Tab-separated table of C-alpha atoms (C1' of nucleotides) in Angstrom:
chain	number	residue	atom	x	y	z
Z	18	UNK	CA	-14.388	-15.192	2.531
Z	19	UNK	CA	-16.218	-12.295	4.087
Z	20	UNK	CA	-17.753	-9.805	1.706
Z	21	UNK	CA	-18.413	-6.188	2.467
Z	22	UNK	CA	-21.769	-4.614	1.824
Z	23	UNK	CA	-20.770	-3.128	-1.492
Z	24	UNK	CA	-19.114	-6.346	-2.527
Z	25	UNK	CA	-22.318	-8.226	-1.934
Z	26	UNK	CA	-24.063	-6.013	-4.435
Z	27	UNK	CA	-21.516	-6.766	-7.058
Z	28	UNK	CA	-21.534	-10.465	-6.344
Z	29	UNK	CA	-25.283	-10.681	-6.462
Z	30	UNK	CA	-25.286	-9.044	-9.857
Z	31	UNK	CA	-22.595	-11.423	-11.010
Z	32	UNK	CA	-24.289	-14.532	-9.707
Z	33	UNK	CA	-27.364	-13.704	-11.716
Z	34	UNK	CA	-25.556	-14.447	-14.961
Z	35	UNK	CA	-21.927	-14.913	-15.798
Z	36	UNK	CA	-19.446	-14.341	-17.129
Z	37	UNK	CA	-20.333	-10.685	-17.259
Z	38	UNK	CA	-18.644	-7.409	-18.074
Z	39	UNK	CA	-18.431	-4.547	-15.640
Z	40	UNK	CA	-20.922	-2.735	-17.820
Z	41	UNK	CA	-23.430	-5.557	-17.569
Z	42	UNK	CA	-23.011	-5.732	-13.862
Z	43	UNK	CA	-23.710	-2.051	-13.671
Z	44	UNK	CA	-27.077	-2.459	-15.307
Z	45	UNK	CA	-28.042	-5.241	-12.955
Z	46	UNK	CA	-27.520	-3.380	-9.739
Z	47	UNK	CA	-30.639	-2.682	-7.724
Z	48	UNK	CA	-32.445	0.553	-8.349
Z	49	UNK	CA	-31.128	2.447	-5.372
Z	50	UNK	CA	-27.534	1.692	-6.275
Z	51	UNK	CA	-26.044	3.916	-8.963
Z	52	UNK	CA	-22.318	3.681	-8.875
Z	53	UNK	CA	-19.921	5.139	-11.350
Z	54	UNK	CA	-18.506	2.659	-13.802
Z	55	UNK	CA	-15.083	3.023	-12.230
Z	56	UNK	CA	-16.492	2.300	-8.817
Z	57	UNK	CA	-17.684	-1.001	-10.116
Z	58	UNK	CA	-14.311	-1.673	-11.657
Z	59	UNK	CA	-12.660	-0.927	-8.354
Z	60	UNK	CA	-14.933	-3.296	-6.504
Z	61	UNK	CA	-14.296	-5.953	-9.104
Z	62	UNK	CA	-10.546	-5.521	-8.817
Z	63	UNK	CA	-10.742	-5.943	-5.104
Z	64	UNK	CA	-12.872	-9.032	-5.496
Z	65	UNK	CA	-10.390	-10.438	-7.986
Z	66	UNK	CA	-7.625	-9.770	-5.467
Z	67	UNK	CA	-9.555	-11.708	-2.885
Z	68	UNK	CA	-10.132	-14.550	-5.314
Z	69	UNK	CA	-13.853	-14.147	-5.028
Z	70	UNK	CA	-14.061	-13.331	-8.728
Z	71	UNK	CA	-12.135	-14.500	-11.746
Z	72	UNK	CA	-11.226	-12.268	-14.673
Z	73	UNK	CA	-10.370	-13.031	-18.259
Z	74	UNK	CA	-9.835	-10.572	-21.030
Z	75	UNK	CA	-11.561	-10.858	-24.296
Z	76	UNK	CA	-10.013	-8.190	-26.475
Z	77	UNK	CA	-9.599	-5.175	-24.309
Z	78	UNK	CA	-12.574	-5.965	-22.152
Z	79	UNK	CA	-12.625	-8.011	-19.001
Z	80	UNK	CA	-15.103	-10.738	-18.378
Z	81	UNK	CA	-15.783	-11.545	-14.776
Z	82	UNK	CA	-16.968	-14.714	-13.224
Z	83	UNK	CA	-17.737	-15.650	-9.633
Z	84	UNK	CA	-15.235	-17.947	-7.975
Z	85	UNK	CA	-17.024	-17.713	-4.680
Z	86	UNK	CA	-20.415	-19.350	-4.766
Z	87	UNK	CA	-23.445	-17.734	-3.291
Z	88	UNK	CA	-23.802	-20.729	-1.028
Z	89	UNK	CA	-20.359	-20.203	0.441
Z	90	UNK	CA	-20.843	-16.500	0.749
Z	91	UNK	CA	-24.050	-17.073	2.606
Z	92	UNK	CA	-22.503	-19.656	4.821
Z	93	UNK	CA	-19.761	-17.248	5.686
Z	94	UNK	CA	-22.144	-14.378	6.370
Z	95	UNK	CA	-24.262	-16.620	8.472
Z	96	UNK	CA	-21.512	-18.144	10.541
Z	97	UNK	CA	-19.791	-14.892	11.124
Z	98	UNK	CA	-23.038	-13.378	12.355
Z	99	UNK	CA	-23.572	-16.436	14.492
Z	100	UNK	CA	-20.115	-16.258	16.022
Z	101	UNK	CA	-20.313	-12.576	16.582
Z	102	UNK	CA	-23.769	-12.183	17.983
Z	103	UNK	CA	-24.661	-15.620	19.273
Z	104	UNK	CA	-21.258	-16.909	20.286
Z	105	UNK	CA	-21.481	-19.524	17.623
Z	106	UNK	CA	-24.395	-21.275	19.236
Z	107	UNK	CA	-27.333	-22.104	17.027
Z	108	UNK	CA	-29.464	-22.828	20.073
Z	109	UNK	CA	-29.892	-19.201	21.062
Z	110	UNK	CA	-30.383	-18.298	17.445
Z	111	UNK	CA	-33.247	-20.708	17.056
Z	112	UNK	CA	-34.758	-19.389	20.227
Z	113	UNK	CA	-34.322	-15.925	18.874
Z	114	UNK	CA	-35.907	-16.755	15.551
Z	115	UNK	CA	-39.000	-17.936	17.290
Z	116	UNK	CA	-39.254	-15.309	19.989
Z	117	UNK	CA	-38.618	-12.352	17.775
Z	118	UNK	CA	-41.288	-13.220	15.281
Z	119	UNK	CA	-38.673	-13.510	12.632
Z	120	UNK	CA	-40.685	-16.268	11.050
Z	121	UNK	CA	-44.173	-15.991	9.728
Z	122	UNK	CA	-46.731	-18.612	10.597
Z	123	UNK	CA	-46.366	-19.970	7.112
Z	124	UNK	CA	-42.630	-20.259	7.406
Z	125	UNK	CA	-42.977	-22.033	10.675
Z	126	UNK	CA	-45.318	-24.520	9.108
Z	127	UNK	CA	-42.914	-25.124	6.265
Z	128	UNK	CA	-40.101	-25.453	8.667
Z	129	UNK	CA	-41.942	-28.057	10.634
Z	130	UNK	CA	-42.639	-29.961	7.465
Z	131	UNK	CA	-39.048	-29.963	6.418
Z	132	UNK	CA	-37.883	-30.943	9.820
Z	133	UNK	CA	-40.317	-33.813	9.840
Z	134	UNK	CA	-39.269	-34.934	6.398
Z	135	UNK	CA	-35.724	-35.024	7.596
Z	136	UNK	CA	-36.333	-36.863	10.792
Z	137	UNK	CA	-38.349	-39.310	8.775
Z	138	UNK	CA	-35.538	-40.340	6.486
W	21	UNK	CA	-27.556	0.082	15.811
W	22	UNK	CA	-24.926	-1.938	14.048
W	23	UNK	CA	-21.882	-2.875	16.077
W	24	UNK	CA	-18.464	-3.594	14.701
W	25	UNK	CA	-16.557	-6.693	15.664
W	26	UNK	CA	-14.487	-4.984	18.311
W	27	UNK	CA	-17.533	-3.231	19.649
W	28	UNK	CA	-19.263	-6.544	20.130
W	29	UNK	CA	-16.463	-7.671	22.394
W	30	UNK	CA	-16.833	-4.635	24.558
W	31	UNK	CA	-20.596	-4.912	24.672
W	32	UNK	CA	-20.516	-8.552	25.580
W	33	UNK	CA	-18.220	-7.799	28.476
W	34	UNK	CA	-20.481	-4.994	29.556
W	35	UNK	CA	-23.667	-6.997	29.318
W	36	UNK	CA	-22.231	-9.570	31.678
W	37	UNK	CA	-22.419	-7.134	34.561
W	38	UNK	CA	-22.952	-3.430	34.748
W	39	UNK	CA	-22.279	-0.705	35.405
W	40	UNK	CA	-18.630	-1.461	34.905
W	41	UNK	CA	-15.386	0.441	34.631
W	42	UNK	CA	-13.097	0.225	31.654
W	43	UNK	CA	-10.710	-1.709	33.822
W	44	UNK	CA	-13.336	-4.267	34.702
W	45	UNK	CA	-14.312	-4.641	31.116
W	46	UNK	CA	-10.704	-5.253	30.278
W	47	UNK	CA	-10.521	-8.223	32.604
W	48	UNK	CA	-13.663	-9.728	31.160
W	49	UNK	CA	-12.536	-9.848	27.586
W	50	UNK	CA	-12.053	-13.305	26.114
W	51	UNK	CA	-8.629	-14.842	26.365
W	52	UNK	CA	-7.507	-14.129	22.839
W	53	UNK	CA	-8.304	-10.447	23.174
W	54	UNK	CA	-5.687	-8.382	24.951
W	55	UNK	CA	-6.174	-4.759	24.189
W	56	UNK	CA	-4.419	-1.836	25.743
W	57	UNK	CA	-6.434	-0.010	28.334
W	58	UNK	CA	-6.678	3.005	26.055
W	59	UNK	CA	-7.977	0.872	23.254
W	60	UNK	CA	-10.849	-0.093	25.432
W	61	UNK	CA	-11.417	3.499	26.386
W	62	UNK	CA	-11.500	4.434	22.735
W	63	UNK	CA	-14.031	1.762	21.955
W	64	UNK	CA	-16.134	2.873	24.889
W	65	UNK	CA	-16.034	6.494	23.776
W	66	UNK	CA	-17.196	5.499	20.353
W	67	UNK	CA	-19.977	3.432	21.818
W	68	UNK	CA	-21.017	6.339	23.997
W	69	UNK	CA	-21.068	8.525	20.895
W	70	UNK	CA	-23.370	6.060	19.243
W	71	UNK	CA	-25.594	5.918	22.298
W	72	UNK	CA	-25.008	2.232	22.697
W	73	UNK	CA	-23.424	2.824	26.081
W	74	UNK	CA	-24.078	5.322	28.847
W	75	UNK	CA	-21.343	6.876	30.961
W	76	UNK	CA	-21.394	8.448	34.396
W	77	UNK	CA	-18.427	9.612	36.400
W	78	UNK	CA	-17.890	8.585	39.933
W	79	UNK	CA	-14.927	10.606	41.123
W	80	UNK	CA	-12.453	10.612	38.317
W	81	UNK	CA	-13.514	7.256	37.011
W	82	UNK	CA	-16.181	6.508	34.456
W	83	UNK	CA	-18.809	3.897	34.938
W	84	UNK	CA	-20.294	2.459	31.819
W	85	UNK	CA	-23.625	0.896	31.254
W	86	UNK	CA	-25.235	-0.630	28.185
W	87	UNK	CA	-28.001	1.401	26.617
W	88	UNK	CA	-28.338	-1.032	23.766
W	89	UNK	CA	-29.685	-4.378	24.860
W	90	UNK	CA	-28.188	-7.610	23.706
W	91	UNK	CA	-31.543	-8.503	22.264
W	92	UNK	CA	-31.585	-5.439	20.066
W	93	UNK	CA	-28.000	-5.877	19.063
W	94	UNK	CA	-28.714	-9.430	18.057
W	95	UNK	CA	-31.796	-8.438	16.190
W	96	UNK	CA	-29.819	-5.887	14.273
W	97	UNK	CA	-26.988	-8.287	13.487
W	98	UNK	CA	-29.446	-10.870	12.389
W	99	UNK	CA	-31.558	-8.662	10.178
W	100	UNK	CA	-28.614	-7.021	8.577
W	101	UNK	CA	-27.166	-10.419	7.734
W	102	UNK	CA	-30.545	-11.481	6.460
W	103	UNK	CA	-30.920	-8.421	4.263
W	104	UNK	CA	-27.421	-8.644	2.967
W	105	UNK	CA	-27.098	-12.310	2.251
W	106	UNK	CA	-30.644	-13.538	1.911
W	107	UNK	CA	-32.330	-10.462	0.528
W	108	UNK	CA	-34.335	-10.164	3.686
W	109	UNK	CA	-36.172	-13.394	3.083
W	110	UNK	CA	-36.350	-15.823	5.947
W	111	UNK	CA	-37.525	-18.553	3.613
W	112	UNK	CA	-34.142	-19.082	1.983
W	113	UNK	CA	-32.507	-18.791	5.356
W	114	UNK	CA	-34.580	-21.561	6.805
W	115	UNK	CA	-33.827	-23.651	3.787
W	116	UNK	CA	-30.197	-22.867	4.283
W	117	UNK	CA	-30.237	-23.760	7.939
W	118	UNK	CA	-31.588	-27.163	7.138
W	119	UNK	CA	-29.506	-27.887	4.072
W	120	UNK	CA	-26.229	-26.762	5.506
W	121	UNK	CA	-26.507	-28.869	8.605
W	122	UNK	CA	-26.399	-25.764	10.650
W	123	UNK	CA	-28.697	-27.397	13.110
W	124	UNK	CA	-28.000	-30.515	15.058
W	125	UNK	CA	-30.610	-33.221	15.286
W	126	UNK	CA	-31.284	-32.167	18.843
W	127	UNK	CA	-31.829	-28.579	17.840
W	128	UNK	CA	-34.175	-29.638	15.140
W	129	UNK	CA	-36.188	-31.643	17.623
W	130	UNK	CA	-36.354	-28.708	19.978
W	131	UNK	CA	-37.298	-26.453	17.183
W	132	UNK	CA	-40.150	-28.701	16.206
W	133	UNK	CA	-41.356	-28.765	19.759
W	134	UNK	CA	-41.344	-25.030	20.059
W	135	UNK	CA	-43.017	-24.590	16.752
W	136	UNK	CA	-45.696	-27.003	17.788
W	137	UNK	CA	-46.216	-25.291	21.096
W	138	UNK	CA	-46.683	-22.067	19.256
W	139	UNK	CA	-49.082	-23.325	16.683
W	140	UNK	CA	-51.016	-24.867	19.528
W	141	UNK	CA	-51.696	-21.638	21.334
X	9	DA	C1'	-8.191	8.187	-41.123
X	10	DG	C1'	-10.103	11.151	-37.501
X	11	DA	C1'	-13.532	11.592	-33.983
X	12	DA	C1'	-16.250	9.731	-30.452
X	13	DT	C1'	-16.861	6.073	-27.287
X	14	DT	C1'	-15.428	2.748	-24.064
X	15	DC	C1'	-11.939	0.226	-21.426
X	16	DT	C1'	-8.261	-0.369	-18.359
X	17	DA	C1'	-4.911	0.945	-15.019
X	18	DC	C1'	-3.785	4.265	-11.450
X	19	DT	C1'	-4.423	7.372	-8.101
X	20	DA	C1'	-6.987	9.740	-4.734
X	21	DC	C1'	-9.697	10.829	-0.885
X	22	DA	C1'	-13.172	10.626	2.843
X	23	DT	C1'	-14.990	7.958	6.507
X	24	DA	C1'	-14.805	3.742	9.372
X	25	DT	C1'	-12.327	0.567	12.219
X	26	DG	C1'	-8.679	-1.331	15.034
X	27	DT	C1'	-4.958	-0.068	18.015
X	28	DC	C1'	-2.384	2.564	20.751
X	29	DG	C1'	0.928	6.425	23.073
X	30	DA	C1'	1.687	10.760	25.490
X	31	DA	C1'	0.582	14.229	28.706
X	32	DG	C1'	-1.715	15.966	32.302
X	33	DA	C1'	-5.263	15.400	36.189
X	34	DT	C1'	-6.508	12.399	40.265
X	35	DA	C1'	-6.258	9.274	43.823
X	36	DC	C1'	-4.019	6.498	47.090
X	37	DC	C1'	-0.207	4.629	49.871
X	38	DA	C1'	4.036	4.767	52.703
L	7	DT	C1'	3.351	15.122	51.553
L	8	DG	C1'	5.847	13.101	47.987
L	9	DG	C1'	5.831	9.131	44.967
L	10	DT	C1'	3.358	5.692	42.435
L	11	DA	C1'	-0.405	3.946	40.253
L	12	DT	C1'	-4.530	5.042	37.613
L	13	DC	C1'	-7.746	7.821	34.874
L	14	DT	C1'	-9.040	10.822	31.356
L	15	DT	C1'	-8.595	13.293	27.180
L	16	DC	C1'	-6.345	13.940	22.656
L	17	DG	C1'	-4.100	12.881	18.961
L	18	DA	C1'	-2.127	9.602	15.828
L	19	DC	C1'	-1.577	6.008	12.477
L	20	DA	C1'	-2.496	1.799	9.678
L	21	DT	C1'	-5.712	-0.777	7.168
L	22	DA	C1'	-10.432	-1.286	5.303
L	23	DT	C1'	-14.276	0.419	2.742
L	24	DG	C1'	-17.002	3.338	-0.299
L	25	DT	C1'	-16.746	6.139	-4.216
L	26	DA	C1'	-14.870	8.246	-8.118
L	27	DG	C1'	-11.692	11.060	-11.411
L	28	DT	C1'	-7.922	11.109	-14.913
L	29	DA	C1'	-5.053	9.672	-18.581
L	30	DG	C1'	-3.972	6.890	-22.032
L	31	DA	C1'	-4.992	2.549	-24.816
L	32	DA	C1'	-8.339	0.047	-27.677
L	33	DT	C1'	-12.494	-0.038	-30.391
L	34	DT	C1'	-15.909	1.608	-33.265
L	35	DC	C1'	-18.454	4.796	-35.990
L	36	DT	C1'	-18.684	7.905	-39.993
DNA sequence: AGAATTCTACTACATATGTCGAAGATACCA
DNA sequence: TGGTATCTTCGACATATGTAGTAGAATTCT
């Protein structure tokens, strides 16, 4: 389930708290993003189509709920980036993470800790 | 410089060896991908537009050359994924990498080694 | 009840992306 | 030198994506 950029915005707002109305989602969008109400409705419809979001009506208003978890969305974003740019190989990615200073010293330390924890169990 | 999926295919073929003609690129595409010659030309034109690829004519034939390095392309793919799906925070990504078994035991070991090397210097 | 507000369902439209085909210019081979 | 293969340039078309307007139904306020 690959989300587009705009869809990510909607999903993030929805993951924060749900179920939620389109109106609520609108208020939760990041500052830079100011979409028309109908734009949000359109995005939601498309997400419902894709089964990434569920919709139930309460009165004349729709309540939306994520069907796609953030974890899965992330996994999908990650693996598709990995396939695309690193031919699916985590090896080069790891190399890249280290070489490109994508990790701060602190993160590296934490990473080491976690890795050690894991190898310990 | 964000590349689309199709553009990645072309770039990968071009990175392998360059300069290269459209025809050569065609033969280097992965097995699954069998685009018409003109499709490849179209992709190349668009990449030239974007300054990701340079073009020089030799006779009536164009020679193409990457202007965008694989490193930069990867960096861009990575950071845009990171921004999109992990709000730009490597912390959650690292967590994710470990939790989701995205790394094999061997990779984790290597990672530890590298991290240690680094912290040592 | 009538007006104002808010929703939904549709439609629309621009730009991006994936994929070519056609037509004319070039190059190469018998 | 004529034919055949190959290139290039343009244009085209479908689907995806971003963004929103309109019209009519439902709800709410006064």
